[in-house]
Short mmCIF file of C-alpha atoms and ligand atoms in Angstrom, two decimals:
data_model
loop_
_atom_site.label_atom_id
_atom_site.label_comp_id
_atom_site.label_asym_id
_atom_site.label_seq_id
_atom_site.Cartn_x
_atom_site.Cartn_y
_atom_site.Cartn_z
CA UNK F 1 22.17 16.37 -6.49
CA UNK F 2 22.72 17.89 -9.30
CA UNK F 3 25.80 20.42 -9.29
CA UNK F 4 25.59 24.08 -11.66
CA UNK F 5 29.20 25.83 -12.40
CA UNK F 6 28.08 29.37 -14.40
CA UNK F 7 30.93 31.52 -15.80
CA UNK F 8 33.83 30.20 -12.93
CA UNK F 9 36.80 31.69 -13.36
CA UNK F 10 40.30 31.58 -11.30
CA UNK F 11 43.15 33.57 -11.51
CA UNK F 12 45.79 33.24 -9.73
CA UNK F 13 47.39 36.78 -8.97
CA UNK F 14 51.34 36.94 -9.73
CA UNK F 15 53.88 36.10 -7.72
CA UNK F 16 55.72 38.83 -5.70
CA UNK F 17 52.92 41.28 -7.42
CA UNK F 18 54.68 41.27 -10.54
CA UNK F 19 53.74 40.42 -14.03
CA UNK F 20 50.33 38.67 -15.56
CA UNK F 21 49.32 36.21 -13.21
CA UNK F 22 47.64 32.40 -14.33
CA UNK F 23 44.34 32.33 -15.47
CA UNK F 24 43.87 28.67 -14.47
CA UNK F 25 40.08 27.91 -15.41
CA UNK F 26 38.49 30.50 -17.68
CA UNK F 27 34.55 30.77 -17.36
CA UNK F 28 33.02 27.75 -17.18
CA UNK F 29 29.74 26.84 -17.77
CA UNK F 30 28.86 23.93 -17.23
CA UNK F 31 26.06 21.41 -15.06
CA UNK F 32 26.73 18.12 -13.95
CA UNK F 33 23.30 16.15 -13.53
CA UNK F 34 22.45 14.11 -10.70
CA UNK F 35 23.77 11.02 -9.59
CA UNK F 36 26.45 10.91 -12.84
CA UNK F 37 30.00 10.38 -13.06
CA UNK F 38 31.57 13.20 -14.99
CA UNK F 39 35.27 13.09 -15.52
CA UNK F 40 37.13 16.58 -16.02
CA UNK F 41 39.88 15.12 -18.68
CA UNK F 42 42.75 17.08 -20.09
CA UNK F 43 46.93 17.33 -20.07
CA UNK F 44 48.81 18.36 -17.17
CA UNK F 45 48.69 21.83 -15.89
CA UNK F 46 45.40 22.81 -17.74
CA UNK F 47 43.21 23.37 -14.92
CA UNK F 48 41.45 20.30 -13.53
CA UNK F 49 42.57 20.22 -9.89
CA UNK F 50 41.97 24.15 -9.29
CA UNK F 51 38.68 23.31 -10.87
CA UNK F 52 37.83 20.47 -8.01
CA UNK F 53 39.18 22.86 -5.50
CA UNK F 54 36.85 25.35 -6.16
CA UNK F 55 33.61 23.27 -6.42
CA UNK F 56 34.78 21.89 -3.08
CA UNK F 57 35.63 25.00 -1.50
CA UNK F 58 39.40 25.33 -1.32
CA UNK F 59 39.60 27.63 -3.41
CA UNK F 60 37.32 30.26 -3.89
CA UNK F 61 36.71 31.33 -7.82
CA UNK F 62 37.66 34.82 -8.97
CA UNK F 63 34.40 35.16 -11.10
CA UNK F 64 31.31 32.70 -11.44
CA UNK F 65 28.69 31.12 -9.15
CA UNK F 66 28.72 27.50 -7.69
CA UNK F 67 25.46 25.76 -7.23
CA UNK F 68 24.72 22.57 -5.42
CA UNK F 69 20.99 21.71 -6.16
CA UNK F 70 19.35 25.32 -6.39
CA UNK F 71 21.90 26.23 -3.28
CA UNK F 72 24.54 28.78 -4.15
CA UNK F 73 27.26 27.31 -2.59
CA UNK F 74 29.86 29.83 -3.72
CA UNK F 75 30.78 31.90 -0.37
CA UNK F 76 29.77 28.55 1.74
CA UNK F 77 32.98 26.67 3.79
CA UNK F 78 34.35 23.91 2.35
CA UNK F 79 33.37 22.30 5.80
CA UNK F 80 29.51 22.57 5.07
CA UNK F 81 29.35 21.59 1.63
CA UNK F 82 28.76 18.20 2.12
CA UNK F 83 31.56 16.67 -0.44
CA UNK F 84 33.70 13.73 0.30
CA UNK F 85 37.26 14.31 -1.48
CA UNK F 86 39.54 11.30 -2.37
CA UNK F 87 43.07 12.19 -3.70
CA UNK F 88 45.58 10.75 -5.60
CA UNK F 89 47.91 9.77 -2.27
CA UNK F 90 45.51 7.86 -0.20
CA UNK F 91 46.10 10.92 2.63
CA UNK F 92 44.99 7.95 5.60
CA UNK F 93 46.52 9.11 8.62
CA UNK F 94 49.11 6.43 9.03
CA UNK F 95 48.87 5.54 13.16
CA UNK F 96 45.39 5.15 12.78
CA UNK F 97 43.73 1.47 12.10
CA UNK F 98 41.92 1.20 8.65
CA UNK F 99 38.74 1.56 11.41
CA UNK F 100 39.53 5.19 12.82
CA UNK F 101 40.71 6.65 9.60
CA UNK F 102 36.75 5.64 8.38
CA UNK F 103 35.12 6.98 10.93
CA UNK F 104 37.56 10.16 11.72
CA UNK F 105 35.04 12.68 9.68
CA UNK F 106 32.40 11.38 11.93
CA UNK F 107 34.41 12.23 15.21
CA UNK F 108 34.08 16.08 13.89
CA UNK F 109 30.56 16.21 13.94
CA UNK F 110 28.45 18.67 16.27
CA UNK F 111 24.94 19.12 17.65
CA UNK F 112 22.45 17.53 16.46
CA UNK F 113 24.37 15.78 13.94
CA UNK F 114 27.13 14.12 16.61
CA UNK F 115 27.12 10.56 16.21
CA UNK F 116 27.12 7.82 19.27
CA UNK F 117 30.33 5.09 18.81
CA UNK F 118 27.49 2.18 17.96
CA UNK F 119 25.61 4.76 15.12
CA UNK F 120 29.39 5.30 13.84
CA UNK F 121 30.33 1.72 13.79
CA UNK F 122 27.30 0.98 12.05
CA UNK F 123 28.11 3.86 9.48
CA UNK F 124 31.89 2.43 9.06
CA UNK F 125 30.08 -0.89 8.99
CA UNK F 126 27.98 -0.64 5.74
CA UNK F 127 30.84 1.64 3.79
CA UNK F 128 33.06 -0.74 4.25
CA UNK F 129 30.72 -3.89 3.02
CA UNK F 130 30.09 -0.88 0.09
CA UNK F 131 34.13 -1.11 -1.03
CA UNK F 132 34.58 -4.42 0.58
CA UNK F 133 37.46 -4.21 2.75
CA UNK F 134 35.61 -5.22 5.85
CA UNK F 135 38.65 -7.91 7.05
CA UNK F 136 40.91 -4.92 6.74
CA UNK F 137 39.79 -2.70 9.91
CA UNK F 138 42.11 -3.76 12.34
CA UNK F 139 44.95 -3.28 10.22
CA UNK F 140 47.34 -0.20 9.83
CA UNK F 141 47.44 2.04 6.27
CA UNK F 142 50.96 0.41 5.84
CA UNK F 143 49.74 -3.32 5.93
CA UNK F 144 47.91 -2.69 2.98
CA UNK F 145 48.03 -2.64 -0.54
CA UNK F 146 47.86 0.64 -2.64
CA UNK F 147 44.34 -0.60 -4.21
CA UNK F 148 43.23 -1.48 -0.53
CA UNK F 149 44.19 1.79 0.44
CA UNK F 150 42.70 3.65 -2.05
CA UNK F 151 39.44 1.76 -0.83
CA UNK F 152 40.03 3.14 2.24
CA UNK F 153 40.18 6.74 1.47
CA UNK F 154 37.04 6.13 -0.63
CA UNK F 155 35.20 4.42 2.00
CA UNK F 156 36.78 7.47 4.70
CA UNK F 157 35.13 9.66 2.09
CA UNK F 158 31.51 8.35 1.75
CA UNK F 159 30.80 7.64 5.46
CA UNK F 160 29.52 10.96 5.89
CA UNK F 161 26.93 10.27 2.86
CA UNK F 162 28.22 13.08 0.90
CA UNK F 163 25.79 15.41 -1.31
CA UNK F 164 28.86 15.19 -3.35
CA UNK F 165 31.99 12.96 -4.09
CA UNK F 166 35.05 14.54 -5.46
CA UNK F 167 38.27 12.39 -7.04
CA UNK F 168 41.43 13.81 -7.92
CA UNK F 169 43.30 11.60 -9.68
CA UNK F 170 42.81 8.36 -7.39
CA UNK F 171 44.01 5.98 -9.87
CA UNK F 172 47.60 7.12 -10.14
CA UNK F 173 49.26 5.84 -7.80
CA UNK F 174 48.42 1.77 -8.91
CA UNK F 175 49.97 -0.03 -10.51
CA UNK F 176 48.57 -0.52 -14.40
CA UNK F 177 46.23 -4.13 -13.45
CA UNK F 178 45.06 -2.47 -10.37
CA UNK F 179 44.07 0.74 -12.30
CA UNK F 180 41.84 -1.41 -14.31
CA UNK F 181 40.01 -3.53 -11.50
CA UNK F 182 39.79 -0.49 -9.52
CA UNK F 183 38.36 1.72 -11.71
CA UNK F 184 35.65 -0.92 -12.04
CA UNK F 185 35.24 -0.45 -7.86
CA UNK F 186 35.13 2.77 -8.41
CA UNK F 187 32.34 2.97 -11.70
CA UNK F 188 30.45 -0.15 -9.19
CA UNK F 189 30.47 2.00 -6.33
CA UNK F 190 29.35 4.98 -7.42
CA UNK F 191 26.58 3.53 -9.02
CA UNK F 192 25.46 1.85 -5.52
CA UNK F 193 25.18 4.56 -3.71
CA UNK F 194 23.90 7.03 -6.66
CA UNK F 195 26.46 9.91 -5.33
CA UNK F 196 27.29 12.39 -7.98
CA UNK F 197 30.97 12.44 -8.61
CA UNK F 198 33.26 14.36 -10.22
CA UNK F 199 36.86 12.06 -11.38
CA UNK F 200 39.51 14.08 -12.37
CA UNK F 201 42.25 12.46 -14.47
CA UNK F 202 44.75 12.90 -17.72
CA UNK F 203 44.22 9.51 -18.87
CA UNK F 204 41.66 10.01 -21.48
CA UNK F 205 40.94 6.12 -21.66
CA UNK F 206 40.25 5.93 -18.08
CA UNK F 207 37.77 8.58 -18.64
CA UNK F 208 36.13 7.49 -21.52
CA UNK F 209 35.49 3.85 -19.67
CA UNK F 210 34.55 5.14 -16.14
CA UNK F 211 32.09 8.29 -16.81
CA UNK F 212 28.61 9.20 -18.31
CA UNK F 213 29.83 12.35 -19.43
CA UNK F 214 33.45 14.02 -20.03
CA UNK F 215 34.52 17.77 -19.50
CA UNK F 216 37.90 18.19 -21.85
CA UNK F 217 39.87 20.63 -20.98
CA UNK F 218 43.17 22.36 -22.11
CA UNK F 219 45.09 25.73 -20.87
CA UNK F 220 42.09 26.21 -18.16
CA UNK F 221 39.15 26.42 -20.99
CA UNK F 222 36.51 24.03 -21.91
CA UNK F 223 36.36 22.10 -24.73
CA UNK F 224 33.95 19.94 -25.42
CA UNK F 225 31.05 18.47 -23.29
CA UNK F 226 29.31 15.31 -23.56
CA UNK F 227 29.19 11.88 -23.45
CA UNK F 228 32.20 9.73 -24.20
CA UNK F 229 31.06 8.18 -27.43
CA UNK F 230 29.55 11.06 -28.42
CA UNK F 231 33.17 13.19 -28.00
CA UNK F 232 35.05 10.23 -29.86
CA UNK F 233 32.38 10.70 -32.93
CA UNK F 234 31.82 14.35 -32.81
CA UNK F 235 34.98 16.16 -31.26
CA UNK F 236 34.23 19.47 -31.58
CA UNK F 237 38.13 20.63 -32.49
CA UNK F 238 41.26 19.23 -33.44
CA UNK F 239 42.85 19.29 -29.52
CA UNK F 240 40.00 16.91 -28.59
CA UNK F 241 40.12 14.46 -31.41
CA UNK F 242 43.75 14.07 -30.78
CA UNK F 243 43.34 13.64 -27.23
CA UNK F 244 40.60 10.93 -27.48
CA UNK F 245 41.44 7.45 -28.69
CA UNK F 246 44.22 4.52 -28.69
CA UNK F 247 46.23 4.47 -31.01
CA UNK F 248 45.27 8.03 -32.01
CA UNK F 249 43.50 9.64 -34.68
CA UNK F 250 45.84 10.31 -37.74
CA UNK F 251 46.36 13.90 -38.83
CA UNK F 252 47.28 14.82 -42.40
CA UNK F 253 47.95 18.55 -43.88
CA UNK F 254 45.24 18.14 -46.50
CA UNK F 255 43.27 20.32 -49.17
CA UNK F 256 39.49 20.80 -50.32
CA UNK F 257 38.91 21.42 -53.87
CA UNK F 258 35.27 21.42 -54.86
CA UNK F 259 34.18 19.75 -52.46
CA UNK F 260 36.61 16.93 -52.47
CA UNK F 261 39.48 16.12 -50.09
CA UNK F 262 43.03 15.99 -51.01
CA UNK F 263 46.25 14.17 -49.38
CA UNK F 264 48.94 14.72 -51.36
CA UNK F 265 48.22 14.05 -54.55
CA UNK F 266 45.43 11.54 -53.74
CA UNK F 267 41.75 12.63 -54.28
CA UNK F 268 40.42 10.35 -51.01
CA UNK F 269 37.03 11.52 -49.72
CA UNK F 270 33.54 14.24 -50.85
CA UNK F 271 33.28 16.72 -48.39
CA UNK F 272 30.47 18.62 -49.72
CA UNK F 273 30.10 22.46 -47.70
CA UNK F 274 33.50 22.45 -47.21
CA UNK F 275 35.32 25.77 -48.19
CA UNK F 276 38.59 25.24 -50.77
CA UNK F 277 41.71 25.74 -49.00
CA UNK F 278 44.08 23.93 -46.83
CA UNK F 279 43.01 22.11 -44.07
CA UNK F 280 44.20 19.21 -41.44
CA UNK F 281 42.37 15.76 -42.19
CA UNK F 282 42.01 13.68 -38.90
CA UNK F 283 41.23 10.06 -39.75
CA UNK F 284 40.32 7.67 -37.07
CA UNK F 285 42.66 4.06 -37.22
CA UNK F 286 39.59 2.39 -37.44
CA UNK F 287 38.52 4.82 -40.61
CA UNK F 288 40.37 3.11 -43.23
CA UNK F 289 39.48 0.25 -45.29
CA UNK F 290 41.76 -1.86 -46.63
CA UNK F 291 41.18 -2.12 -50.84
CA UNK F 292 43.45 -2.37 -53.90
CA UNK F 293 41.76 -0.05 -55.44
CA UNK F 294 41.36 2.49 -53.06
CA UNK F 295 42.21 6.47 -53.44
CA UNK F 296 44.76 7.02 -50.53
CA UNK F 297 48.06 5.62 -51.38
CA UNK F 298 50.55 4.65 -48.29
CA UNK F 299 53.71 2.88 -48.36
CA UNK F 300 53.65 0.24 -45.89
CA UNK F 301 56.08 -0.32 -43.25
CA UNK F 302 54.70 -3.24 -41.27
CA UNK F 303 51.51 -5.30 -40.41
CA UNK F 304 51.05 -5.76 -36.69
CA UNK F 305 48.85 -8.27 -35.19
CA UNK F 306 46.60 -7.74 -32.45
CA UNK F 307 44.85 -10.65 -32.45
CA UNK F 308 40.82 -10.24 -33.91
CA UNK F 309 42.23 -7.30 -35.84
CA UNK F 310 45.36 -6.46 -37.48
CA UNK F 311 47.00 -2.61 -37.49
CA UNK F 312 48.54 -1.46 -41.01
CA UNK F 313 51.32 0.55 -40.30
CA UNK F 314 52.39 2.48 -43.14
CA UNK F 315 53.76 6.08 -44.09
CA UNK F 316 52.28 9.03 -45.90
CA UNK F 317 54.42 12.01 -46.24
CA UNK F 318 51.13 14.59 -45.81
CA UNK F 319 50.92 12.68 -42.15
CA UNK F 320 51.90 14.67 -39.64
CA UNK F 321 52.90 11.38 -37.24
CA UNK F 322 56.24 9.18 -38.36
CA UNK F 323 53.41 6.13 -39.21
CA UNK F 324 49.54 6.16 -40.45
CA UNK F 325 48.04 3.40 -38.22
CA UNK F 326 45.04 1.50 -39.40
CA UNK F 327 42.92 -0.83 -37.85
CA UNK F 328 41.83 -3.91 -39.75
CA UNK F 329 39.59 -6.91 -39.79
CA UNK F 330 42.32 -9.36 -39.64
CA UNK F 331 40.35 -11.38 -42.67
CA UNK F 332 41.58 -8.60 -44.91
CA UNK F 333 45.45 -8.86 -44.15
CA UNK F 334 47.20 -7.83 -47.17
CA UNK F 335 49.18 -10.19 -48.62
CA UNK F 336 52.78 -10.48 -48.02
CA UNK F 337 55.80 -8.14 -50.42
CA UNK F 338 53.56 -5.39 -50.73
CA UNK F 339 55.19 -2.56 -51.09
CA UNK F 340 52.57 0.11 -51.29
CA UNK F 341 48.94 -0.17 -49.77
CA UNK F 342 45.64 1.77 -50.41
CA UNK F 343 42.73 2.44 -48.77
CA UNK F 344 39.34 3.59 -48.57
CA UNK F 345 37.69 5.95 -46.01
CA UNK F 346 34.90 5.87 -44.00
CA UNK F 347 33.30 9.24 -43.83
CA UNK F 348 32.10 9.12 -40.67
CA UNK F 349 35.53 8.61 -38.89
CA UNK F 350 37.27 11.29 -41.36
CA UNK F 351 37.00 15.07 -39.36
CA UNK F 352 38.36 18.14 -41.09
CA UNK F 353 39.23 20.98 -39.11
CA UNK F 354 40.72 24.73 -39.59
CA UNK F 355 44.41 24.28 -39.94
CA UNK F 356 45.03 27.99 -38.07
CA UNK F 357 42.39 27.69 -34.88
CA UNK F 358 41.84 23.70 -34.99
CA UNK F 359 37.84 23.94 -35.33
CA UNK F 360 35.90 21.44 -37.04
CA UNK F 361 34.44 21.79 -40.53
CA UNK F 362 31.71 19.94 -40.92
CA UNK F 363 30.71 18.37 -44.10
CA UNK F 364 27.73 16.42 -45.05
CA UNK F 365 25.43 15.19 -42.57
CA UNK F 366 27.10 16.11 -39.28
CA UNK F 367 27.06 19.49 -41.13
P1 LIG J 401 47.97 18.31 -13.02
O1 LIG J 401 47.27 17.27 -13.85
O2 LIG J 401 49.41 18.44 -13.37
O3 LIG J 401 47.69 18.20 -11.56
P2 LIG J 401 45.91 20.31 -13.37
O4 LIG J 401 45.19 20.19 -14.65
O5 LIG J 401 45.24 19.79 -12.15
O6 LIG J 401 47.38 19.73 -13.51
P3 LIG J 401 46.09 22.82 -11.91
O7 LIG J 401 46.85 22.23 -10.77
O8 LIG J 401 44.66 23.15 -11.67
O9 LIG J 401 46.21 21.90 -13.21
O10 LIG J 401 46.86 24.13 -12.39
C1 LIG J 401 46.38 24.95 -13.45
C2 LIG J 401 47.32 26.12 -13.65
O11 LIG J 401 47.26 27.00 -12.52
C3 LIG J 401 48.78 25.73 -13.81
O12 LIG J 401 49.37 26.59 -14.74
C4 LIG J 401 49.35 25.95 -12.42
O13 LIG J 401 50.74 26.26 -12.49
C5 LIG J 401 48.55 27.14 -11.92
N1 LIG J 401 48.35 27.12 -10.45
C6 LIG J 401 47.75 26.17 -9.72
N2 LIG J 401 47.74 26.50 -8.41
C7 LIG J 401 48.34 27.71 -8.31
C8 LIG J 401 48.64 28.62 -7.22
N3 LIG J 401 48.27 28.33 -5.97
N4 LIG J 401 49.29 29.76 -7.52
C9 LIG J 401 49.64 30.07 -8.78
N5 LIG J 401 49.39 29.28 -9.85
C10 LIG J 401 48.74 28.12 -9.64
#
């Protein structure tokens, strides 16, 4: 099912009356397609969880329509929207085996959708083959391991096939090797069952490797939309190119003059359609190339080695980071007592953008 968000807004009136109030999501507009992950990705505070809230019903939006399908879902309970939440603290009722906290939604059920124990032992049955803890059902929430856990709130979550699965943060609370294997579950199970699901996190690496499409966020407005490669390549501002990638881009106060892009007093790259003035340069690590004779001049601190490739780590005083890091083919390791380095750039992982607002300015093809 695919899921429509036009022009939602929430403000949260001020406390005691007084004062501005928070505008926590400012009209979004946005549609999530069917069956797709899409992660809503941005820093703390900027609007993600309010966001879930309202698509699931918690909260209701102070402007905007919510559409499930061709449903407007807006003014509907969060009770009969059909979602499935999972949340970053497991929330399994802890008295309860790993079997009852699965099948409690079912127990709420009415008319002609109340289950019989066999139809809900078969349901509990085949969600938890689905996330695989089907040993664990006898067991109480505190025999288990956070990962296990966090299967069972996911399992407690699909049982009643929802139209719609909603994560808030679910990773969080692993440890950093269980993060990894269960983001995997998760990305495995989702695709299984075909649910469309919604992942909210800050971690934009856990985004980029779990969804089909991200929804960056910042101060409660959106972004950028799109899929993950295509917000790496194309970031639409300087807020999402910093926020996307490891190690992260490098950002340089920087100048166009005819056409041609200066740091310091190095002429490094042709950015033709590019207005003169000062701008910020953002250049990806994996954007320089290593070569003698290149244009931009660093003086180089250390080389790091990370096995297939090597990281430069130098210094430029137009960088607005302590270090310039560079990612290298470790064949091109420059040779030891160097004092200064220089490099090349590729164009397609340099992005200039507006030094006041942060947009992009485009420049050749991506013009
Ligand atoms: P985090 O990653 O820290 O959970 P978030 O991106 O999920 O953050 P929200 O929890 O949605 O952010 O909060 C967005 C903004 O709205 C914040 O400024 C927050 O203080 C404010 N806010 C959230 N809930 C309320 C509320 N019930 N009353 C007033 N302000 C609120």
């Amino acid at each position: 099912m695919k899921v429509v968000l036009q022009g939602l807004t929430k403000k949260f009136p001020p406390r005691g009356g007084k004062g501005e109030g928070v505008v926590a999501v400012k009209d979004f507009t946005f549609e999530i397609p069917d069956g797709k992950l899409v992660a809503l990705l941005g820093p703390s505070g900027c609007g993600k969880s309010t966001m879930l809230n309202m698509i699931c019903g918690l909260e209701k939006p102070t402007e905007g329509r919510i559409f499930f399908g061709d449903d407007d879902v807006t003014e509907i309970s969060p009770e009969l929207r059909g979602v499935g939440m999972v949340f970053q603290n497991y929330a399994l009722y802890p008295h309860m085996s790993v079997y009852n906290n699965i099948i409690f939604p079912l127990g709420n059920l009415k008319g002609e959708e109340k289950m019989t124990k066999e139809q809900m032992k078969e349901r509990a049955d085949k969600v938890a083959g689905l996330v695989q803890i089907r040993e664990l059902l006898e067991r109480k929430p505190k025999e288990l391991s956070g990962g296990q856990q966090q299967r069972v709130a996911i399992a407690r979550a699909l049982v009643k096939t929802p139209r719609l699965l909603l994560m808030d943060e679910p990773l969080s609370n692993l440890d950093a090797r269980l993060r990894l294997q269960t983001r995997e579950e998760i990305r495995r199970i989702q695709r299984e069952t075909g649910v469309t699901t919604v992942f909210v996190t800050h971690d934009q690496e856990e985004a980029m490797s779990i969804s089909d499409m991200i929804v960056v966020m910042k101060d409660g407005e959106l972004h950028q939309f799109g899929k993950p490669q295509e917000v790496y390549d194309d970031p639409a501002n300087l807020f999402v190119a910093k926020f996307l990638g490891t190690p992260a881009i490098n950002v340089f106060d920087a100048e166009v003059k005819g056409g041609k892009l200066i740091i310091g007093e190095d002429t490094v790259l042709d950015v033709p359609g590019v207005r003169d003035g000062k701008v910020v340069a953002g250049i990806r690590p994996e954007g320089f190339i290593y070569d003698p004779a290149g244009p931009l001049r660093c003086e180089l601190d250390r080389v790091e080695v990370m096995g297939r490739d090597i990281s430069i780590v130098s210094k430029n005083a137009a960088c607005e980071a302590p270090v310039v890091r560079s990612i290298i083919d470790s064949d091109e390791r420059p040779e030891d007592g160097l004092k200064t380095v220089s490099f090349r750039l590729r164009p397609g992982k340099v992005h200039v953008f507006e030094p006041e607002t942060g947009e992009r300015l485009r420049f050749g093809k991506g013009k």
